Coordinates of C-alpha atoms in Angstrom, one line a residue:
A26 CA 1.5 -8.1 -13.9
L27 CA -1.5 -9.7 -14.4
L28 CA -0.2 -12.4 -17.0
G29 CA 3.1 -12.7 -14.9
L30 CA 1.6 -13.6 -11.7
I31 CA -1.0 -16.3 -13.8
A32 CA 2.2 -18.1 -15.0
I33 CA 3.9 -18.0 -12.0
Y34 CA 1.2 -19.4 -9.3
G35 CA -1.4 -20.5 -11.9
R36 CA -0.9 -24.5 -10.4
Q37 CA -2.6 -22.5 -7.1
W38 CA -5.8 -22.1 -9.1
N39 CA -7.1 -25.9 -9.2
F40 CA -10.5 -27.3 -8.1
R41 CA -9.3 -28.5 -4.8
S42 CA -7.7 -25.1 -3.8
L43 CA -10.8 -23.4 -4.8
R44 CA -13.2 -25.6 -2.8
Q45 CA -11.8 -24.8 0.2
L46 CA -12.8 -21.8 -0.1
S47 CA -15.7 -20.3 1.6
V48 CA -18.5 -18.0 0.9
T49 CA -17.0 -15.2 3.6
D50 CA -13.2 -16.4 2.1
W51 CA -15.0 -15.0 -1.4
L52 CA -16.6 -12.0 0.2
G53 CA -13.2 -11.1 2.1
L54 CA -10.7 -11.7 -1.4
L55 CA -13.5 -9.4 -3.2
G56 CA -13.2 -6.6 -0.7
V57 CA -9.5 -6.6 -0.3
A58 CA -9.4 -6.6 -4.4
V59 CA -11.5 -4.3 -4.7
L60 CA -9.7 -1.6 -1.8
S61 CA -5.8 -2.5 -2.5
G62 CA -6.3 -3.7 -5.8
A63 CA -9.0 -1.1 -7.5
L64 CA -9.4 1.7 -5.1
A65 CA -6.3 2.2 -3.8
P66 CA -4.1 2.3 -6.8
S67 CA -6.4 4.4 -8.6
L68 CA -6.7 6.9 -6.1
I69 CA -2.9 6.8 -5.6
F70 CA -2.0 7.4 -9.2
I71 CA -4.2 9.9 -9.6
A72 CA -2.5 11.7 -6.6
L73 CA 0.7 11.4 -9.3
E74 CA -0.5 13.2 -11.4
R75 CA -1.9 16.5 -9.1
T76 CA 1.2 16.6 -6.7
A77 CA 4.7 16.0 -6.1
V78 CA 6.3 12.4 -5.5
N79 CA 7.4 12.8 -2.8
N80 CA 4.0 13.5 -0.8
V81 CA 2.4 10.7 -2.1
V82 CA 5.2 8.9 -0.8
L83 CA 5.1 10.7 2.7
I84 CA 0.9 11.2 3.4
G85 CA 1.1 7.1 2.2
R86 CA 3.0 6.5 5.4
I87 CA -0.6 7.7 7.6
E88 CA -1.1 3.7 6.3
P89 CA 0.7 1.8 9.5
P90 CA -0.8 4.2 12.3
L91 CA -4.2 3.4 11.4
A92 CA -3.9 0.1 10.4
L93 CA -2.2 -0.1 14.0
A94 CA -5.7 1.6 15.3
L95 CA -8.1 -0.3 14.1
S96 CA -5.9 -3.1 15.0
V97 CA -6.3 -2.0 18.7
L98 CA -9.7 -0.9 18.5
L99 CA -11.6 -3.7 16.3
L100 CA -9.1 -7.2 16.4
K101 CA -7.7 -6.4 20.6
E102 CA -4.6 -6.4 19.7
R103 CA -2.1 -5.9 22.5
V104 CA 1.2 -3.3 21.6
N105 CA 3.5 -1.5 24.1
R106 CA 3.8 2.1 24.7
W107 CA 7.0 2.7 22.1
V108 CA 5.0 1.5 18.9
I109 CA 1.7 3.6 20.0
A110 CA 3.8 6.7 20.6
G111 CA 5.8 6.1 16.9
A112 CA 2.8 5.6 15.5
I113 CA 0.9 8.6 17.0
I114 CA 5.0 10.7 16.1
S115 CA 4.5 8.8 12.1
F116 CA 1.1 10.5 12.2
I117 CA 2.1 14.2 13.4
G118 CA 4.5 14.1 10.6
V119 CA 2.4 13.4 7.8
I120 CA -0.5 15.9 8.9
L121 CA 2.8 19.0 9.0
T122 CA 3.0 17.7 5.5
I123 CA 0.0 18.0 4.2
A124 CA -0.5 21.4 6.3
L125 CA 3.2 22.9 5.7
Q126 CA 2.3 22.5 2.2
P127 CA 2.8 26.2 0.0
P128 CA -0.5 27.8 -1.5
Q129 CA -2.3 26.2 -4.8
E130 CA -4.8 25.1 -7.1
N131 CA -7.8 23.4 -6.8
M132 CA -6.8 23.3 -2.6
I133 CA -10.0 21.5 -1.1
N134 CA -11.7 23.7 2.3
M135 CA -11.9 21.2 5.0
P136 CA -13.7 21.6 8.6
G137 CA -11.4 24.5 11.1
G138 CA -10.7 26.0 8.3
F139 CA -7.7 23.7 7.2
R140 CA -7.1 23.1 3.4
I141 CA -5.6 20.5 1.4
G142 CA -4.9 20.2 -2.0
V143 CA -6.5 17.2 -3.9
G144 CA -3.2 15.1 -5.0
E145 CA -2.6 15.1 -1.6
L146 CA -6.3 14.3 -0.5
M147 CA -6.2 11.5 -2.9
A148 CA -3.3 9.9 -1.3
A149 CA -4.6 10.1 2.0
V150 CA -7.7 8.4 1.2
G151 CA -6.5 6.0 -0.8
A152 CA -3.7 5.0 2.3
I153 CA -7.0 4.4 4.1
A154 CA -7.9 2.3 2.0
L155 CA -4.9 0.0 2.0
A156 CA -5.4 0.0 6.0
I157 CA -8.5 -0.6 6.0
S158 CA -8.1 -3.5 3.7
T159 CA -5.2 -4.8 6.0
I160 CA -7.6 -5.1 8.6
I161 CA -10.1 -7.9 6.1
S162 CA -7.1 -9.3 5.6
K163 CA -6.6 -10.0 9.1
V164 CA -9.7 -11.5 9.8
K165 CA -10.5 -13.5 6.9
L166 CA -7.6 -14.0 4.7
R167 CA -5.3 -16.0 7.2
Q168 CA -5.6 -19.2 5.2
I169 CA -5.7 -17.7 1.9
P170 CA -3.7 -19.3 -0.6
L171 CA -1.0 -17.2 -1.6
G172 CA -1.3 -17.6 -5.2
I173 CA -5.1 -17.3 -5.1
F174 CA -4.9 -14.3 -3.6
T175 CA -2.4 -11.8 -5.7
V176 CA -4.1 -13.8 -8.9
F177 CA -7.8 -12.5 -7.7
R178 CA -6.7 -9.0 -6.4
T179 CA -4.6 -8.2 -9.1
A180 CA -7.5 -9.8 -12.1
T181 CA -10.5 -7.9 -10.1
G182 CA -8.8 -4.7 -9.8
T183 CA -7.7 -5.2 -14.0
V184 CA -11.3 -5.2 -14.6
I185 CA -12.7 -2.5 -12.4
F186 CA -10.2 -0.3 -14.3
F187 CA -11.3 -1.6 -17.8
V188 CA -14.9 -1.1 -17.0
V189 CA -14.5 2.3 -15.4
V190 CA -12.0 4.0 -17.8
I191 CA -14.6 2.3 -20.9
K192 CA -17.2 4.3 -19.6
L193 CA -15.1 8.0 -18.5
F194 CA -13.3 7.6 -21.8
G195 CA -14.8 5.3 -23.9
V196 CA -13.0 2.6 -26.1
G197 CA -10.5 4.6 -27.9
H198 CA -8.6 5.5 -24.6
F199 CA -6.8 2.0 -25.6
M200 CA -5.9 3.1 -29.4
D201 CA -2.2 2.7 -28.3
A202 CA -2.2 -0.1 -25.9
F203 CA -0.3 -2.3 -28.8
S204 CA 2.2 0.2 -29.0
P205 CA 6.1 -1.4 -28.5
F206 CA 6.8 2.2 -26.7
V207 CA 3.8 1.7 -23.9
W208 CA 4.9 -2.6 -23.7
Q209 CA 7.8 -2.0 -23.4
W210 CA 7.2 0.4 -19.7
M211 CA 4.0 -2.1 -19.2
I212 CA 6.7 -5.1 -19.2
L213 CA 9.5 -2.8 -17.1
Y214 CA 6.5 -2.0 -14.8
G215 CA 4.0 -4.7 -14.3
A216 CA 6.5 -7.5 -14.4
V217 CA 10.1 -6.3 -13.1
I218 CA 8.8 -3.8 -10.3
V219 CA 5.6 -5.3 -9.3
V220 CA 5.7 -8.9 -9.7
G221 CA 9.6 -9.5 -9.3
G222 CA 9.3 -6.9 -6.1
Q223 CA 6.7 -9.3 -4.8
L224 CA 8.6 -12.4 -5.3
C225 CA 11.6 -10.5 -4.0
W226 CA 9.5 -9.5 -0.7
F227 CA 7.6 -13.2 -0.2
K228 CA 10.6 -14.9 0.0
G229 CA 12.3 -13.0 2.1
L230 CA 8.9 -13.3 4.7
K231 CA 9.9 -17.5 4.4
T232 CA 13.5 -16.4 6.0
T233 CA 12.0 -13.5 8.5
N234 CA 10.4 -12.5 11.7
A235 CA 8.0 -9.8 12.4
S236 CA 10.9 -6.9 13.5
D237 CA 12.7 -7.7 10.3
V238 CA 9.4 -7.3 8.1
S239 CA 9.1 -3.6 10.0
L240 CA 12.6 -2.9 9.9
A241 CA 12.3 -3.5 5.7
S242 CA 9.5 -1.6 4.9
S243 CA 10.2 1.1 7.5
F244 CA 13.0 2.3 4.3
S245 CA 10.0 2.8 1.7
P246 CA 9.4 6.5 2.6
V247 CA 13.8 7.1 2.4
A248 CA 13.4 4.4 -1.0
G249 CA 11.4 6.9 -2.7
I250 CA 12.0 9.8 -2.1
L251 CA 15.7 9.1 -2.9
A252 CA 14.0 7.5 -6.5
A253 CA 11.9 11.1 -6.9
Y254 CA 15.3 12.7 -6.4
L255 CA 17.1 10.4 -8.7
I256 CA 14.8 10.0 -11.4
L257 CA 12.4 13.3 -11.7
S258 CA 15.1 15.4 -10.3
E259 CA 12.4 16.2 -7.4
V260 CA 13.6 18.1 -5.0
P261 CA 12.5 17.7 -1.4
T262 CA 10.9 21.0 0.0
I263 CA 10.9 22.4 3.7
A264 CA 7.5 21.2 4.4
Q265 CA 8.8 17.6 3.1
Y266 CA 12.0 18.0 4.7
I267 CA 9.9 18.4 8.0
G268 CA 7.1 16.0 7.8
G269 CA 10.0 13.0 7.0
A270 CA 12.1 13.9 9.9
V271 CA 9.2 13.5 11.9
I272 CA 7.9 10.4 10.6
I273 CA 11.2 8.4 10.5
C274 CA 11.2 9.4 14.1
G275 CA 7.9 7.9 14.4
I276 CA 9.5 5.0 12.8
V277 CA 12.7 4.5 14.7
L278 CA 10.3 4.2 18.1
N279 CA 8.1 2.0 16.0
Q280 CA 10.9 -0.5 15.4
I281 CA 12.1 -0.2 19.5
G282 CA 9.2 -1.3 20.3
I283 CA 8.9 -4.3 18.0
S284 CA 12.4 -5.2 19.2
R285 CA 11.4 -5.0 22.9
K286 CA 8.1 -7.7 21.8
L287 CA 8.6 -11.1 23.7
P288 CA 10.2 -13.6 21.3
K289 CA 6.0 -15.7 20.7
T290 CA 5.0 -12.3 19.7
D291 CA 7.6 -11.8 17.4
T292 CA 8.0 -15.4 15.7
M293 CA 4.1 -15.2 15.4
I294 CA 2.9 -17.8 12.5
V295 CA 0.7 -15.1 10.1
G296 CA -1.0 -16.3 7.1
K297 CA 1.5 -14.6 4.0
S298 CA -1.3 -12.8 2.3
T299 CA -1.7 -11.2 5.6
K300 CA 1.8 -10.2 6.1
E301 CA 1.5 -9.3 2.3
M302 CA -0.8 -6.1 2.8
Q303 CA 1.6 -5.0 5.5
V304 CA 4.0 -3.9 2.4
G305 CA 1.2 -0.9 1.8
F306 CA 0.7 -0.2 -1.9
K307 CA 3.3 -1.6 -4.7
G308 CA 2.1 -0.8 -7.7
V309 CA -1.1 -2.2 -8.3

């Protein structure tokens, strides 16, 4: 993914563009890169090893209401009641998805007698990291060129992953790094899914408004569940059906709220790096 992004956005990494970035810009880039480029992906990948894909997809929907709450509290953003109601209902849907899970091994006891699986907890913490990075990007990264933002975030995440793996598993962990089997999947995942997906998303951002962006991102949980069923034959559980249904109700209310916003708010110009963060986790 990093090689693909460098090939596409490498020209933006010139002395003139880099010179315009302040120390605060670089600190903001570093914070977002660590949270969304290293911490969140690692937690989500750990979650995928410990729990079902559908759980990760649904619990990841905790990010939009958290980002909304932080935006209202910290940035004083104004939202209508429909959006607030949608966020609350989506949050309840995530809680139901977690709470209705059948008992399993390695569950963690939380305050109040609440128990949560390790995978579900990792997915939730990863979503929280993404929500925080979204707020940082709104405050600090509005004017950062898209190419600098994406390449820096991916490069930082790559370096952090490499260092952590070396510390935990040693150099021997990379003994199969040049295997053709590994590379065919890395090319598919990194170049096609991650880079290709981001390019399609950015292309859409050029010709759409906030309502369309929100509507498009609302399809992600449905697409994730369908992909898990078609590729992994993973059938949703009762907890996932109930939680997913509640989350979809929240998404519908949120969409109604966005459609009722004033045209001025709906067509507000936002930096591309900020819009890019609104998608949530996109692979890396």
